[in-house]
Amino acid sequence: MTSTGLTTYIGPAGDHNDRAMAAARVVGEAMARRLGVEPTVIGTPVPSDPQSWELELERARGPLGELAARIDAVMTDGLVPVSAITRCAVALATQPVVARHRPDAVVVWLDAHGDINVPADTTTGFLGGMALSGPLGWWDSGLGAGVGHAVLVGARDLDPAEAEHIRSGRIELIEAGPDLGDRLAAVLAGRPVYFHLDCDVLEPGLVQTDYQVPAGLSLEDLHACAEAAAQHEIVGVEVGEFEGEGRVTADELLAALDPLFSS
């Protein structure tokens, strides 16, 4: 990978609990060891206080704005942004910046959930459930948009409106199963990749996550996805929703992503 700008975000982003704000540091430190780059830390942990998406977004807007400025500076300097983030909602800040610099990039969104609800159809009012639809421009978060193409990978816990978006072809889903990497590579078709990993896409128990959704990806599946993406230009990587180590360590988790860092 071209020289990287490493960032760890530890501020609020629609948290159900406080665990990811602490655990993001663990991932950031593992990234630093792997890449030989010291991270810039953005945000300050605050006690979680789950509320409506509007209130959660306003509480996080300041530190998310700081993160967006950091990603912008990294990319302006010609570096590849690699980030340890707390929650998927952090992508509301990172991905519009990436899209501005690299409008040709495809977002590869590995997640047990679609995160493509919008305020008009969310059944939970959860900010994280709208984390990808905001950068896609399906609603206005106030943090920007511009992502022109995204691919869901491994999503299996979908709300009705999300399932309809997929059925209608508004966004593509690559389901877990045999030849996952080959199927992903075929969809990417040579385009640059921004790689987003929500750790709950993995089989429950591999690492600690807020959601435990059965029939998840193995580390071998994750490695296959990383290999498929690494056949293309990698314009950024972010890892979120890690709440602690489980059957594998943070270093072992990142080892599955090694193709992204060596491409």
Coordinates of C-alpha atoms in Angstrom, one line a residue:
M1 CA 0.0 0.0 0.0
T2 CA 1.1 3.6 -0.7
S3 CA 2.1 5.5 2.4
T4 CA -0.7 5.6 4.9
G5 CA -2.3 8.1 7.2
L6 CA -3.4 6.2 10.3
T7 CA -6.3 7.5 12.4
T8 CA -8.1 6.2 15.4
Y9 CA -11.6 7.6 16.2
I10 CA -12.7 7.2 19.8
G11 CA -15.6 9.8 20.0
P12 CA -19.3 9.2 20.0
A13 CA -21.3 8.0 17.0
G14 CA -24.7 6.7 18.0
D15 CA -23.4 4.2 20.5
H16 CA -25.5 1.6 22.4
N17 CA -22.7 1.1 24.9
D18 CA -19.2 2.4 25.6
R19 CA -17.2 -0.6 24.6
A20 CA -16.2 0.4 21.1
M21 CA -14.8 3.8 22.2
A22 CA -12.2 1.9 24.3
A23 CA -11.7 -1.0 21.9
A24 CA -11.0 1.2 18.8
R25 CA -7.7 2.0 20.5
V26 CA -6.8 -1.7 20.5
V27 CA -7.4 -1.9 16.7
G28 CA -5.6 1.3 16.1
E29 CA -2.6 0.1 18.1
A30 CA -2.6 -3.2 16.1
M31 CA -2.8 -1.2 12.9
A32 CA 0.2 0.9 14.0
R33 CA 2.2 -2.3 14.7
R34 CA 1.3 -3.7 11.3
L35 CA 1.9 -0.5 9.3
G36 CA 4.8 1.0 11.3
V37 CA 2.8 4.3 11.5
E38 CA 1.7 6.2 14.6
P39 CA -2.0 7.0 14.6
T40 CA -3.6 10.4 15.0
V41 CA -6.4 10.0 17.7
I42 CA -9.6 12.0 17.1
G43 CA -12.4 12.4 19.6
T44 CA -13.0 11.9 23.3
P45 CA -14.9 9.0 24.8
V46 CA -18.2 10.0 26.4
P47 CA -20.7 7.8 28.3
S48 CA -23.2 6.3 25.8
D49 CA -26.7 7.6 26.1
P50 CA -28.8 6.0 23.3
Q51 CA -31.3 8.5 21.9
S52 CA -33.0 9.3 18.6
W53 CA -30.7 9.5 15.5
E54 CA -31.1 13.3 15.3
L55 CA -29.8 13.8 18.9
E56 CA -27.1 11.2 18.4
L57 CA -25.9 12.9 15.2
E58 CA -25.8 16.4 16.8
R59 CA -23.8 15.1 19.8
A60 CA -21.3 13.5 17.4
R61 CA -21.2 16.3 14.8
G62 CA -18.2 18.1 16.3
P63 CA -15.8 15.2 16.6
L64 CA -17.0 13.7 13.3
G65 CA -16.2 17.1 11.6
E66 CA -12.7 16.9 13.1
L67 CA -12.4 13.4 11.6
A68 CA -13.5 14.5 8.2
A69 CA -10.9 17.2 8.3
R70 CA -8.3 14.7 9.2
I71 CA -9.2 12.3 6.3
D72 CA -9.2 15.3 4.0
A73 CA -5.7 16.3 5.1
V74 CA -4.5 12.7 4.7
M75 CA -5.8 12.4 1.2
T76 CA -4.6 15.9 0.2
D77 CA -1.1 14.8 1.2
G78 CA -1.4 11.8 -1.2
L79 CA -1.7 9.2 1.6
V80 CA -4.1 6.4 1.9
P81 CA -6.5 6.8 4.9
V82 CA -6.5 3.7 7.2
S83 CA -8.8 4.2 10.2
A84 CA -9.9 2.3 13.4
I85 CA -13.4 3.6 14.1
T86 CA -15.9 3.0 16.8
R87 CA -19.2 2.6 15.0
C88 CA -20.4 2.4 11.4
A89 CA -22.0 5.8 11.8
V90 CA -18.5 7.3 11.7
A91 CA -18.7 6.6 7.9
L92 CA -21.1 9.5 7.6
A93 CA -18.0 11.6 8.1
T94 CA -15.2 9.6 6.4
Q95 CA -16.8 8.4 3.2
P96 CA -18.0 11.7 1.7
V97 CA -14.5 13.0 2.0
V98 CA -13.1 9.9 0.2
A99 CA -15.8 10.3 -2.5
R100 CA -14.7 13.9 -3.0
H101 CA -11.1 12.9 -3.6
R102 CA -11.9 9.7 -5.4
P103 CA -15.3 9.8 -7.0
D104 CA -14.4 6.7 -9.0
A105 CA -14.0 4.5 -5.9
V106 CA -16.4 1.7 -5.0
V107 CA -17.3 1.3 -1.3
V108 CA -17.1 -2.4 -0.3
W109 CA -19.3 -2.5 2.9
L110 CA -18.9 -5.7 4.9
D111 CA -21.6 -5.8 7.5
A112 CA -24.2 -8.1 8.9
H113 CA -26.7 -5.3 8.3
G114 CA -27.4 -3.1 5.3
D115 CA -27.2 0.3 7.1
I116 CA -29.2 1.7 4.2
N117 CA -32.3 2.9 6.1
V118 CA -33.3 6.5 5.8
P119 CA -35.1 8.8 8.3
A120 CA -38.4 8.2 6.5
D121 CA -38.3 4.4 6.8
T122 CA -36.2 3.5 9.8
T123 CA -38.1 1.3 12.2
T124 CA -35.5 1.8 15.1
G125 CA -34.4 5.4 14.8
F126 CA -30.8 4.1 15.1
L127 CA -28.1 6.3 13.5
G128 CA -25.9 3.4 12.6
G129 CA -28.7 1.9 10.5
M130 CA -28.3 4.9 8.1
A131 CA -24.5 4.9 8.0
L132 CA -24.2 4.0 4.3
S133 CA -27.3 5.6 3.0
G134 CA -26.0 9.0 4.1
P135 CA -22.7 8.9 2.1
L136 CA -24.8 7.5 -0.8
G137 CA -26.9 10.7 -0.7
W138 CA -30.2 9.0 0.1
W139 CA -30.7 11.5 3.0
D140 CA -28.9 14.6 4.2
S141 CA -26.8 14.1 7.3
G142 CA -25.1 17.5 7.0
L143 CA -21.8 15.8 6.6
G144 CA -21.8 15.4 2.9
A145 CA -22.4 12.6 0.4
G146 CA -21.0 11.7 -3.0
V147 CA -20.5 8.0 -2.9
G148 CA -21.6 6.8 -6.3
H149 CA -21.3 3.1 -6.0
A150 CA -21.3 0.7 -3.0
V151 CA -21.6 -3.0 -2.6
L152 CA -22.9 -4.8 0.4
V153 CA -21.0 -8.0 1.4
G154 CA -22.3 -10.5 3.9
A155 CA -25.4 -8.6 5.0
R156 CA -28.1 -11.0 6.3
D157 CA -30.1 -9.1 9.0
L158 CA -32.1 -6.6 6.8
D159 CA -35.0 -4.5 7.5
P160 CA -37.9 -4.6 5.0
A161 CA -37.1 -1.3 3.4
E162 CA -33.4 -2.4 3.1
A163 CA -34.4 -5.7 1.5
E164 CA -36.6 -3.8 -1.0
H165 CA -33.6 -1.5 -2.0
I166 CA -31.7 -4.7 -2.8
R167 CA -34.5 -6.3 -4.7
S168 CA -35.0 -3.2 -6.8
G169 CA -31.4 -3.1 -7.7
R170 CA -30.7 0.2 -6.0
I171 CA -27.7 -1.5 -4.3
E172 CA -26.0 -4.9 -4.8
L173 CA -25.6 -7.5 -2.1
I174 CA -23.0 -10.3 -2.3
E175 CA -24.1 -12.9 0.1
A176 CA -21.7 -15.1 2.1
G177 CA -21.0 -18.5 0.6
P178 CA -18.6 -20.4 -1.8
D179 CA -16.4 -18.3 -4.0
L180 CA -17.1 -15.1 -2.1
G181 CA -13.9 -13.5 -3.1
D182 CA -14.3 -14.4 -6.8
R183 CA -17.8 -13.0 -6.8
L184 CA -16.7 -9.8 -5.2
A185 CA -13.8 -9.4 -7.6
A186 CA -16.2 -9.8 -10.5
V187 CA -18.4 -7.0 -9.3
L188 CA -15.5 -4.7 -8.6
A189 CA -14.4 -5.1 -12.2
G190 CA -11.1 -3.2 -11.9
R191 CA -12.4 -0.1 -10.0
P192 CA -10.7 1.5 -7.0
V193 CA -11.9 0.3 -3.6
Y194 CA -12.6 1.8 -0.2
F195 CA -13.0 -1.1 2.2
H196 CA -15.3 -0.8 5.2
L197 CA -15.4 -3.6 7.8
D198 CA -18.1 -3.9 10.5
C199 CA -16.9 -6.7 12.7
D200 CA -20.4 -8.1 13.1
V201 CA -20.2 -9.4 9.6
L202 CA -18.0 -12.1 11.1
E203 CA -19.2 -15.3 12.7
P204 CA -20.3 -14.4 16.3
G205 CA -17.6 -14.9 18.9
L206 CA -14.6 -14.4 16.6
V207 CA -14.4 -10.9 18.2
Q208 CA -16.8 -9.1 20.5
T209 CA -19.4 -7.0 18.8
D210 CA -22.7 -5.2 19.7
Y211 CA -24.7 -7.5 17.5
Q212 CA -24.4 -11.3 17.2
V213 CA -25.8 -12.4 13.9
P214 CA -25.5 -16.1 13.0
A215 CA -24.1 -17.4 9.8
G216 CA -21.3 -14.9 9.6
L217 CA -18.0 -14.8 7.7
S218 CA -15.0 -16.8 8.8
L219 CA -11.5 -15.2 8.9
E220 CA -10.9 -17.2 5.7
D221 CA -13.9 -15.5 4.0
L222 CA -12.6 -12.1 5.2
H223 CA -9.2 -12.8 3.8
A224 CA -10.8 -13.8 0.5
C225 CA -12.6 -10.5 0.4
A226 CA -9.4 -8.6 1.1
E227 CA -7.6 -10.5 -1.6
A228 CA -10.3 -9.7 -4.1
A229 CA -10.2 -6.0 -3.2
A230 CA -6.4 -6.0 -3.3
Q231 CA -6.5 -6.9 -7.0
H232 CA -7.7 -3.3 -7.3
E233 CA -6.3 0.1 -6.1
I234 CA -7.1 0.5 -2.4
V235 CA -8.0 4.1 -1.6
G236 CA -8.8 3.5 2.0
V237 CA -9.7 1.1 4.8
E238 CA -11.8 1.5 7.9
V239 CA -12.5 -1.1 10.6
G240 CA -15.3 -0.6 13.1
E241 CA -17.8 -2.2 15.6
F242 CA -15.0 -4.0 17.4
E243 CA -15.8 -4.2 21.1
G244 CA -13.0 -6.5 22.2
E245 CA -11.0 -9.6 21.4
G246 CA -12.8 -13.0 21.3
R247 CA -11.5 -16.2 19.8
V248 CA -9.1 -14.1 17.7
T249 CA -7.0 -11.1 18.7
A250 CA -7.0 -7.7 17.0
D251 CA -3.7 -8.7 15.4
E252 CA -5.2 -11.9 14.0
L253 CA -8.2 -10.0 12.7
L254 CA -5.9 -7.5 10.8
A255 CA -3.8 -10.4 9.5
A256 CA -6.9 -11.5 7.5
L257 CA -6.8 -8.0 6.0
D258 CA -3.1 -8.1 5.1
P259 CA -3.7 -8.1 1.3
L260 CA -5.2 -4.6 1.7
F261 CA -2.1 -3.3 3.4
S262 CA 0.4 -4.9 1.0
S263 CA -1.3 -4.1 -2.3

